[in-house]
Amino acid sequence: MKIKAVNGFKDILPDDALRRQHIEQTARDIFARFGMQEIRTPILEKTELFARSIGEATDIVEKEMYTFVDKGITMRPEATASILRAFIEHGLHVRQPVHRLYTIGPMFRHERPQKGRLRQFHQMDVEVIGANEPQVDAELMAMGQMLLDTLGVTVSLEINSLGCPACRPGFRDKLMAYLNQHKESLCPDCRRRMNVNPLRTLDCKNRNCKDLVQDAPSILDSLCNDCRDHFVSVKQTLDLLGVAYRVNRFMVRGLDYYTRTTFEFITDALGAQAAVGAGGRYDGLLRQLNGPDLPGIGFALGMERLVLLMEQQEDATPPKPTTDLFVAVLGEKAAEHASILVHRLRKLGLTAAMDYSGRSLKAQMKQAGRLNSRFTLIIGEDELACNEGVLRDMNTQEQSKFSLSLPMDEQAQHMTALLSA
Ligand code: ATP
Ligand code: MG
């Protein structure tokens, strides 16, 4: 029996990897413009880190984590907790007041695999630690939007405020009172979790629950003055920056640590997997992890969903890589000459390839086409005899002679000059 990959864990084949490289490169470029620095943390963390940050009563911690129970470690389901752990562990706040960090890598959640939902998936995650200004919230959303625009994917931005420890309990009570009145109409899930985390009922997918919460009290009416001012400034700054958004008072996010601003980049092109990216503010989280009392905000974009969206939009396809020169050879002597030339060209920075298997010239020209070669150098027995290869421009089919009698170094330099002309 053939051994296959584990369900929900996917190989990233070359074409897919190419698209991801393009996405990552674009992201790194744009993140750098916003002063973001890369951080890389381990895949494994102490289980307690996620229980204490994401929250015990969340889907992630309750049922989605890959945990080695005997070792007390877990494969990270998201990046925020790990980045904050590293931030605190290395006392980064001592060096400078605000840190802008990002990381790109795999995350692991035991969910039901489907389109846009895997067990190993990849996120581009951004965190700004040490800034509580609403302008920063707007700037981060603007950055996310800039990246998505640059990649050519269409999404809409939804925002909400979840208040803070001063005003959320009041809202919670109001919501509880409302839910208790309508308990019988709630789905079993919501009935169970309404006592632990009643806010979660607000984004339940169940039809009845959805209808019911339409008339529930709005968190936006319960915000304290500080949270209200903050939210107003976030919206104003988004307007100033020309970033379109929609306020969605039902957005709650599945993680316990969020405060104030939360946001999602959503699409209707991926069925139930509507969120391409999501994030929010977590002002109490660092202290909750025994770190300095610093505010923070971040978001993560899902790579797989981005790839799916880009595949639906052909103009977003990254260009196929090219080979500068393919050397087609006939006979051992020609092959030896070519192998030296190819190696020197590679040393000089060109992408060069040749055939080692002694195939026909026709087969080798086909291979040159597959490699998207700009030029092909043909060295057969005749060419070797008169010390002149035939250089063919694969676009125009024009041919010229290329001297094989110069010292190898000079041949390589000559070729480099010809190809970059
Ligand atoms: P969802 O509601 O789709 O489960 P989420 O709220 O659990 O998403 P976050 O924890 O906010 O997602 O993660 C941020 C982004 O990471 C999501 O918007 C999505 O693009 C991506 N993501 C999350 N879980 C998965 C997964 N299992 N497979 C692929 N991408 C995922
Ligand atoms: Mg989820």
Short mmCIF file of C-alpha atoms and ligand atoms in Angstrom, two decimals:
data_model
loop_
_atom_site.label_atom_id
_atom_site.label_comp_id
_atom_site.label_asym_id
_atom_site.label_seq_id
_atom_site.Cartn_x
_atom_site.Cartn_y
_atom_site.Cartn_z
CA MET A 1 0.00 0.00 0.00
CA LYS A 2 1.24 3.47 -0.88
CA ILE A 3 1.75 5.83 2.03
CA LYS A 4 -0.20 9.03 1.62
CA ALA A 5 -0.05 12.38 3.37
CA VAL A 6 -2.08 12.79 6.55
CA ASN A 7 -5.64 14.03 6.02
CA GLY A 8 -5.76 17.82 6.16
CA PHE A 9 -2.01 18.13 5.60
CA LYS A 10 -1.19 19.13 2.06
CA ASP A 11 1.90 19.02 -0.10
CA ILE A 12 2.72 22.34 -1.67
CA LEU A 13 3.79 21.44 -5.20
CA PRO A 14 6.08 23.71 -7.25
CA ASP A 15 3.40 25.75 -9.04
CA ASP A 16 1.61 26.32 -5.75
CA ALA A 17 4.90 27.15 -4.02
CA LEU A 18 5.62 29.69 -6.73
CA ARG A 19 2.37 31.49 -6.10
CA ARG A 20 3.03 31.46 -2.36
CA GLN A 21 6.52 32.85 -2.90
CA HIS A 22 4.94 35.68 -4.83
CA ILE A 23 2.40 36.32 -2.07
CA GLU A 24 5.05 36.19 0.65
CA GLN A 25 7.43 38.41 -1.25
CA THR A 26 4.70 40.98 -1.82
CA ALA A 27 3.78 40.82 1.85
CA ARG A 28 7.36 41.20 3.05
CA ASP A 29 7.80 44.18 0.78
CA ILE A 30 4.64 45.92 1.97
CA PHE A 31 5.18 45.03 5.64
CA ALA A 32 8.67 46.56 5.45
CA ARG A 33 7.18 49.81 4.14
CA PHE A 34 5.16 49.95 7.37
CA GLY A 35 8.24 49.33 9.51
CA MET A 36 7.45 45.70 10.30
CA GLN A 37 10.31 43.42 11.32
CA GLU A 38 10.28 39.67 10.95
CA ILE A 39 10.26 37.36 13.96
CA ARG A 40 10.29 33.56 13.80
CA THR A 41 9.12 31.47 16.73
CA PRO A 42 9.06 27.67 17.18
CA ILE A 43 6.18 25.48 16.04
CA LEU A 44 5.86 23.89 19.49
CA GLU A 45 4.89 25.78 22.62
CA LYS A 46 3.82 24.84 26.12
CA THR A 47 0.11 23.99 25.98
CA GLU A 48 -0.55 26.40 28.83
CA LEU A 49 0.43 29.36 26.63
CA PHE A 50 -2.56 28.84 24.35
CA ALA A 51 -4.95 27.92 27.15
CA ARG A 52 -4.05 31.15 28.92
CA SER A 53 -4.12 33.46 25.92
CA ILE A 54 -6.65 32.15 23.41
CA GLY A 55 -9.00 31.07 26.21
CA GLU A 56 -10.20 27.73 27.61
CA ALA A 57 -13.73 28.04 26.23
CA THR A 58 -12.79 28.73 22.62
CA ASP A 59 -13.15 26.31 19.71
CA ILE A 60 -9.41 26.35 19.21
CA VAL A 61 -8.48 25.34 22.75
CA GLU A 62 -11.51 23.12 23.34
CA LYS A 63 -11.22 20.95 20.27
CA GLU A 64 -8.77 22.10 17.60
CA MET A 65 -5.32 21.83 19.17
CA TYR A 66 -2.70 19.21 18.38
CA THR A 67 -1.33 18.50 21.82
CA PHE A 68 1.25 15.97 22.99
CA VAL A 69 -0.55 15.29 26.25
CA ASP A 70 2.33 13.45 27.88
CA LYS A 71 4.75 16.27 27.13
CA GLY A 72 2.49 19.25 27.78
CA ILE A 73 3.29 20.83 24.43
CA THR A 74 1.11 21.89 21.53
CA MET A 75 1.65 22.68 17.87
CA ARG A 76 0.82 26.34 17.52
CA PRO A 77 -2.73 26.99 16.27
CA GLU A 78 -1.99 30.69 15.70
CA ALA A 79 0.95 33.06 16.02
CA THR A 80 -0.06 35.86 18.37
CA ALA A 81 0.48 33.91 21.59
CA SER A 82 3.92 32.72 20.48
CA ILE A 83 5.04 36.20 19.43
CA LEU A 84 3.92 37.67 22.74
CA ARG A 85 5.62 34.86 24.63
CA ALA A 86 8.87 35.60 22.79
CA PHE A 87 8.41 39.35 23.28
CA ILE A 88 8.04 38.90 27.03
CA GLU A 89 10.72 36.22 27.36
CA HIS A 90 13.35 38.40 25.68
CA GLY A 91 12.20 41.63 27.31
CA LEU A 92 11.98 43.34 23.94
CA HIS A 93 10.03 46.27 25.41
CA VAL A 94 13.11 47.40 27.31
CA ARG A 95 14.83 48.37 24.05
CA GLN A 96 12.15 50.41 22.35
CA PRO A 97 8.60 51.45 23.16
CA VAL A 98 6.77 50.11 20.11
CA HIS A 99 7.44 46.90 18.25
CA ARG A 100 6.08 46.07 14.82
CA LEU A 101 6.52 42.39 14.13
CA TYR A 102 5.42 39.88 11.55
CA THR A 103 5.83 36.19 10.94
CA ILE A 104 4.91 33.85 8.12
CA GLY A 105 4.51 30.13 8.68
CA PRO A 106 2.42 27.02 9.31
CA MET A 107 -0.30 26.76 11.96
CA PHE A 108 -2.11 23.60 13.07
CA ARG A 109 -5.76 23.08 13.94
CA HIS A 110 -7.74 19.86 14.08
CA GLU A 111 -10.74 20.94 12.03
CA ARG A 112 -12.79 19.22 9.34
CA PRO A 113 -10.71 19.62 6.17
CA GLN A 114 -12.49 21.27 3.26
CA LYS A 115 -11.87 23.91 0.63
CA GLY A 116 -9.91 26.69 2.33
CA ARG A 117 -9.81 24.82 5.63
CA LEU A 118 -6.86 22.57 6.40
CA ARG A 119 -5.24 21.06 9.47
CA GLN A 120 -1.88 22.51 8.55
CA PHE A 121 -2.43 25.93 7.05
CA HIS A 122 -0.26 29.00 6.72
CA GLN A 123 -0.65 32.49 8.03
CA MET A 124 1.00 35.83 7.52
CA ASP A 125 0.67 37.36 10.95
CA VAL A 126 1.35 40.93 12.01
CA GLU A 127 1.50 42.33 15.55
CA VAL A 128 2.07 45.85 16.82
CA ILE A 129 2.94 45.85 20.50
CA GLY A 130 3.13 48.94 22.68
CA ALA A 131 0.78 51.29 20.81
CA ASN A 132 -2.77 52.05 21.87
CA GLU A 133 -3.58 54.84 19.41
CA PRO A 134 -6.60 54.21 17.19
CA GLN A 135 -4.55 55.45 14.25
CA VAL A 136 -2.45 52.31 14.56
CA ASP A 137 -5.56 50.14 14.28
CA ALA A 138 -6.52 51.94 11.09
CA GLU A 139 -2.98 51.82 9.75
CA LEU A 140 -2.86 48.04 10.17
CA MET A 141 -6.14 47.59 8.36
CA ALA A 142 -4.92 49.90 5.62
CA MET A 143 -1.78 47.79 5.33
CA GLY A 144 -3.81 44.59 5.02
CA GLN A 145 -6.00 46.22 2.41
CA MET A 146 -2.93 47.45 0.50
CA LEU A 147 -1.52 43.94 0.41
CA LEU A 148 -4.79 42.41 -0.77
CA ASP A 149 -5.19 45.12 -3.42
CA THR A 150 -1.62 44.58 -4.62
CA LEU A 151 -2.27 40.84 -4.90
CA GLY A 152 -5.37 41.63 -6.93
CA VAL A 153 -7.91 39.98 -4.64
CA THR A 154 -11.24 41.58 -3.84
CA VAL A 155 -12.37 41.51 -0.23
CA SER A 156 -14.42 43.71 2.03
CA LEU A 157 -13.36 44.98 5.40
CA GLU A 158 -15.70 44.66 8.36
CA ILE A 159 -14.99 46.23 11.71
CA ASN A 160 -16.46 46.20 15.18
CA SER A 161 -15.55 47.10 18.74
CA LEU A 162 -15.73 44.57 21.54
CA GLY A 163 -15.27 47.13 24.30
CA CYS A 164 -12.97 46.63 27.25
CA PRO A 165 -13.10 45.13 30.77
CA ALA A 166 -14.85 48.32 31.88
CA CYS A 167 -17.80 48.11 29.50
CA ARG A 168 -18.01 44.56 28.18
CA PRO A 169 -19.38 42.99 31.40
CA GLY A 170 -22.32 45.41 31.24
CA PHE A 171 -23.02 44.40 27.67
CA ARG A 172 -22.61 40.75 28.57
CA ASP A 173 -25.31 41.06 31.22
CA LYS A 174 -27.69 42.79 28.82
CA LEU A 175 -27.08 40.15 26.19
CA MET A 176 -27.53 37.33 28.72
CA ALA A 177 -30.85 38.76 29.81
CA TYR A 178 -31.98 38.90 26.18
CA LEU A 179 -30.75 35.37 25.44
CA ASN A 180 -32.42 33.98 28.54
CA GLN A 181 -35.75 35.32 27.31
CA HIS A 182 -35.30 33.45 24.02
CA LYS A 183 -33.42 30.41 25.25
CA GLU A 184 -35.77 27.88 23.59
CA SER A 185 -35.05 29.24 20.12
CA LEU A 186 -31.27 28.97 20.43
CA CYS A 187 -29.34 26.06 18.92
CA PRO A 188 -27.92 23.50 21.41
CA ASP A 189 -24.39 24.90 20.91
CA CYS A 190 -25.45 28.42 21.82
CA ARG A 191 -27.55 27.23 24.74
CA ARG A 192 -24.47 25.51 26.11
CA ARG A 193 -21.99 28.31 25.52
CA MET A 194 -24.24 31.26 26.37
CA ASN A 195 -23.27 30.94 30.01
CA VAL A 196 -19.53 30.71 29.32
CA ASN A 197 -19.25 33.17 26.47
CA PRO A 198 -22.60 34.64 25.42
CA LEU A 199 -20.95 36.88 22.79
CA ARG A 200 -20.31 33.81 20.70
CA THR A 201 -24.04 33.53 19.97
CA LEU A 202 -23.75 36.74 17.94
CA ASP A 203 -21.87 35.04 15.11
CA CYS A 204 -23.56 31.65 15.26
CA LYS A 205 -24.24 30.28 11.77
CA ASN A 206 -27.55 28.67 12.76
CA ARG A 207 -30.52 30.31 10.96
CA ASN A 208 -32.67 30.66 14.09
CA CYS A 209 -29.82 32.09 16.16
CA LYS A 210 -29.00 34.52 13.36
CA ASP A 211 -32.57 35.80 13.26
CA LEU A 212 -32.77 36.00 17.00
CA VAL A 213 -29.64 38.08 17.56
CA GLN A 214 -30.79 40.65 15.00
CA ASP A 215 -32.88 42.16 17.79
CA ALA A 216 -30.31 41.58 20.55
CA PRO A 217 -28.78 44.63 22.24
CA SER A 218 -25.81 46.04 20.31
CA ILE A 219 -22.38 46.15 21.87
CA LEU A 220 -21.85 49.50 20.17
CA ASP A 221 -24.55 51.00 22.41
CA SER A 222 -22.78 49.69 25.52
CA LEU A 223 -19.27 51.02 24.90
CA CYS A 224 -17.72 53.20 27.61
CA ASN A 225 -16.63 56.70 26.59
CA ASP A 226 -13.01 55.69 26.00
CA CYS A 227 -13.95 52.75 23.83
CA ARG A 228 -16.48 54.83 21.93
CA ASP A 229 -13.92 57.58 21.27
CA HIS A 230 -11.41 54.99 20.18
CA PHE A 231 -13.84 53.42 17.73
CA VAL A 232 -14.81 56.83 16.33
CA SER A 233 -11.14 57.66 15.72
CA VAL A 234 -10.51 54.32 14.04
CA LYS A 235 -13.35 54.99 11.62
CA GLN A 236 -12.23 58.57 11.01
CA THR A 237 -8.69 57.48 10.25
CA LEU A 238 -9.91 54.78 7.87
CA ASP A 239 -11.92 57.49 6.10
CA LEU A 240 -8.85 59.74 5.92
CA LEU A 241 -6.77 56.94 4.44
CA GLY A 242 -9.48 56.09 1.94
CA VAL A 243 -10.03 52.57 3.23
CA ALA A 244 -13.60 51.34 2.75
CA TYR A 245 -15.22 49.39 5.59
CA ARG A 246 -18.55 48.29 7.00
CA VAL A 247 -19.41 48.17 10.69
CA ASN A 248 -20.62 44.71 11.68
CA ARG A 249 -21.83 44.65 15.27
CA PHE A 250 -22.22 40.86 15.14
CA MET A 251 -18.54 40.20 14.61
CA VAL A 252 -17.06 38.77 17.81
CA ARG A 253 -14.05 36.64 16.79
CA GLY A 254 -13.41 33.20 18.24
CA LEU A 255 -10.61 34.17 20.62
CA ASP A 256 -11.16 35.48 24.12
CA TYR A 257 -8.34 37.98 24.21
CA TYR A 258 -9.72 40.68 21.95
CA THR A 259 -10.61 44.16 23.22
CA ARG A 260 -11.92 47.18 21.36
CA THR A 261 -11.24 47.05 17.61
CA THR A 262 -11.79 43.77 15.78
CA PHE A 263 -11.83 43.37 12.02
CA GLU A 264 -12.10 40.85 9.23
CA PHE A 265 -11.32 40.84 5.54
CA ILE A 266 -14.12 38.79 4.07
CA THR A 267 -15.10 37.35 0.71
CA ASP A 268 -18.21 35.66 -0.60
CA ALA A 269 -16.21 33.65 -3.12
CA LEU A 270 -15.14 30.83 -0.78
CA GLY A 271 -18.43 29.56 0.63
CA ALA A 272 -18.35 29.06 4.39
CA GLN A 273 -14.67 30.04 4.53
CA ALA A 274 -15.54 33.73 4.38
CA ALA A 275 -12.63 35.22 6.31
CA VAL A 276 -9.41 35.74 4.40
CA GLY A 277 -7.89 37.58 7.32
CA ALA A 278 -8.87 38.67 10.77
CA GLY A 279 -7.54 40.35 13.83
CA GLY A 280 -8.02 42.87 16.54
CA ARG A 281 -6.76 44.63 19.60
CA TYR A 282 -5.70 42.72 22.73
CA ASP A 283 -4.82 45.36 25.29
CA GLY A 284 -4.84 43.11 28.39
CA LEU A 285 -3.15 40.07 26.92
CA LEU A 286 0.50 40.82 27.66
CA ARG A 287 -0.21 41.37 31.32
CA GLN A 288 -2.37 38.26 31.37
CA LEU A 289 0.75 36.38 30.23
CA ASN A 290 2.74 37.95 33.09
CA GLY A 291 4.38 40.41 30.73
CA PRO A 292 4.56 44.20 30.85
CA ASP A 293 1.26 46.04 30.79
CA LEU A 294 1.40 46.99 27.13
CA PRO A 295 -1.39 47.18 24.57
CA GLY A 296 -1.27 45.33 21.29
CA ILE A 297 -3.07 44.75 18.05
CA GLY A 298 -2.58 42.29 15.23
CA PHE A 299 -4.11 40.29 12.44
CA ALA A 300 -3.46 37.20 10.38
CA LEU A 301 -4.10 36.47 6.73
CA GLY A 302 -4.73 32.90 5.62
CA MET A 303 -2.41 31.86 2.82
CA GLU A 304 -4.56 29.00 1.48
CA ARG A 305 -7.62 31.21 1.12
CA LEU A 306 -5.54 33.87 -0.60
CA VAL A 307 -4.25 31.29 -3.05
CA LEU A 308 -7.79 30.09 -3.80
CA LEU A 309 -8.96 33.64 -4.42
CA MET A 310 -6.00 34.37 -6.67
CA GLU A 311 -6.64 31.22 -8.68
CA GLN A 312 -10.12 32.53 -9.38
CA GLN A 313 -8.64 35.72 -10.77
CA GLU A 314 -6.39 34.93 -13.70
CA ASP A 315 -4.75 38.33 -13.90
CA ALA A 316 -3.31 37.62 -10.48
CA THR A 317 -1.26 34.69 -11.78
CA PRO A 318 2.45 35.29 -11.18
CA PRO A 319 4.69 34.97 -14.26
CA LYS A 320 6.30 31.59 -14.91
CA PRO A 321 10.02 31.61 -14.12
CA THR A 322 12.36 31.72 -17.09
CA THR A 323 15.66 30.04 -17.87
CA ASP A 324 18.22 32.39 -19.38
CA LEU A 325 20.02 29.74 -21.38
CA PHE A 326 19.47 26.10 -22.23
CA VAL A 327 22.40 24.30 -23.79
CA ALA A 328 21.42 21.51 -26.17
CA VAL A 329 24.27 19.06 -26.77
CA LEU A 330 25.05 16.10 -28.99
CA GLY A 331 27.90 13.82 -27.96
CA GLU A 332 30.12 13.51 -24.92
CA LYS A 333 32.62 16.21 -25.83
CA ALA A 334 29.87 18.76 -26.38
CA ALA A 335 28.27 17.77 -23.07
CA GLU A 336 31.55 18.27 -21.24
CA HIS A 337 32.02 21.72 -22.77
CA ALA A 338 28.43 22.63 -21.93
CA SER A 339 28.64 21.47 -18.33
CA ILE A 340 31.57 23.80 -17.67
CA LEU A 341 29.89 26.72 -19.41
CA VAL A 342 26.60 26.16 -17.57
CA HIS A 343 28.38 26.06 -14.23
CA ARG A 344 30.27 29.30 -14.90
CA LEU A 345 27.10 31.04 -16.07
CA ARG A 346 25.33 30.00 -12.89
CA LYS A 347 28.24 31.40 -10.91
CA LEU A 348 27.77 34.68 -12.77
CA GLY A 349 24.13 34.78 -11.73
CA LEU A 350 22.34 33.38 -14.76
CA THR A 351 19.76 30.61 -14.79
CA ALA A 352 21.23 27.95 -17.03
CA ALA A 353 20.35 24.33 -17.77
CA MET A 354 21.39 21.47 -20.03
CA ASP A 355 20.51 17.87 -20.78
CA TYR A 356 22.68 15.03 -19.43
CA SER A 357 20.78 12.10 -20.78
CA GLY A 358 21.88 12.15 -24.42
CA ARG A 359 18.40 12.72 -25.82
CA SER A 360 17.72 13.79 -29.41
CA LEU A 361 18.09 17.42 -30.37
CA LYS A 362 14.33 17.61 -30.85
CA ALA A 363 13.69 16.33 -27.32
CA GLN A 364 16.19 18.80 -25.94
CA MET A 365 14.55 21.72 -27.74
CA LYS A 366 11.23 20.63 -26.24
CA GLN A 367 12.86 20.64 -22.81
CA ALA A 368 14.17 24.17 -23.49
CA GLY A 369 10.58 25.21 -24.21
CA ARG A 370 9.28 23.61 -21.01
CA LEU A 371 11.90 25.52 -19.04
CA ASN A 372 10.74 28.75 -20.64
CA SER A 373 14.24 29.40 -22.00
CA ARG A 374 15.03 32.76 -23.47
CA PHE A 375 17.99 31.42 -25.45
CA THR A 376 19.28 28.03 -26.50
CA LEU A 377 22.87 27.27 -27.37
CA ILE A 378 23.22 24.27 -29.66
CA ILE A 379 26.50 22.36 -29.59
CA GLY A 380 26.53 19.36 -31.93
CA GLU A 381 29.48 17.56 -33.47
CA ASP A 382 29.65 20.01 -36.39
CA GLU A 383 29.61 23.01 -34.06
CA LEU A 384 32.37 21.48 -31.98
CA ALA A 385 34.44 20.77 -35.06
CA CYS A 386 34.37 24.42 -36.17
CA ASN A 387 34.39 25.73 -32.58
CA GLU A 388 31.19 27.71 -33.06
CA GLY A 389 27.91 26.98 -31.33
CA VAL A 390 24.55 28.19 -32.60
CA LEU A 391 22.78 30.62 -30.27
CA ARG A 392 19.05 30.80 -30.85
CA ASP A 393 16.78 33.51 -29.49
CA MET A 394 13.70 31.47 -28.56
CA ASN A 395 11.37 34.42 -29.00
CA THR A 396 12.43 35.64 -32.43
CA GLN A 397 14.00 32.34 -33.60
CA GLU A 398 16.97 34.44 -34.79
CA GLN A 399 20.27 32.57 -34.79
CA SER A 400 23.86 33.72 -34.40
CA LYS A 401 27.26 32.10 -33.96
CA PHE A 402 28.85 31.76 -30.56
CA SER A 403 32.59 31.15 -30.33
CA LEU A 404 33.57 28.05 -28.38
CA SER A 405 37.32 28.60 -28.77
CA LEU A 406 37.81 31.35 -26.19
CA PRO A 407 38.94 30.39 -22.67
CA MET A 408 35.90 29.22 -20.66
CA ASP A 409 35.84 32.28 -18.41
CA GLU A 410 35.66 34.57 -21.42
CA GLN A 411 32.97 32.44 -23.04
CA ALA A 412 30.90 32.76 -19.88
CA GLN A 413 31.40 36.51 -19.75
CA HIS A 414 30.67 36.90 -23.43
CA MET A 415 27.47 34.88 -23.05
CA THR A 416 26.40 36.89 -19.99
CA ALA A 417 26.89 40.11 -21.97
CA LEU A 418 24.91 38.74 -24.93
CA LEU A 419 22.01 37.60 -22.74
CA SER A 420 21.74 40.80 -20.77
CA ALA A 421 21.91 43.04 -23.85
P1 ATP B 1 -12.79 30.61 10.59
O1 ATP B 1 -13.92 31.38 11.11
O2 ATP B 1 -12.80 30.49 9.09
O3 ATP B 1 -12.59 29.30 11.29
P2 ATP B 1 -10.91 31.82 12.35
O4 ATP B 1 -11.66 32.91 12.97
O5 ATP B 1 -10.76 30.55 13.11
O6 ATP B 1 -11.50 31.51 10.90
P3 ATP B 1 -8.37 33.14 12.71
O7 ATP B 1 -8.01 32.36 13.90
O8 ATP B 1 -8.79 34.53 12.88
O9 ATP B 1 -9.49 32.34 11.88
O10 ATP B 1 -7.20 33.06 11.63
C1 ATP B 1 -6.96 34.08 10.68
C2 ATP B 1 -7.05 33.54 9.27
O11 ATP B 1 -6.38 32.32 9.13
C3 ATP B 1 -8.47 33.24 8.82
O12 ATP B 1 -9.10 34.39 8.38
C4 ATP B 1 -8.25 32.26 7.70
O13 ATP B 1 -7.93 32.93 6.48
C5 ATP B 1 -7.03 31.52 8.16
N1 ATP B 1 -7.41 30.22 8.75
C6 ATP B 1 -7.85 29.97 9.99
N2 ATP B 1 -8.08 28.65 10.17
C7 ATP B 1 -7.76 28.05 8.99
C8 ATP B 1 -7.75 26.70 8.53
N3 ATP B 1 -8.10 25.68 9.31
N4 ATP B 1 -7.36 26.46 7.25
C9 ATP B 1 -6.97 27.47 6.44
N5 ATP B 1 -6.96 28.76 6.82
C10 ATP B 1 -7.34 29.05 8.08
MG MG B 2 -11.72 28.71 13.08
#
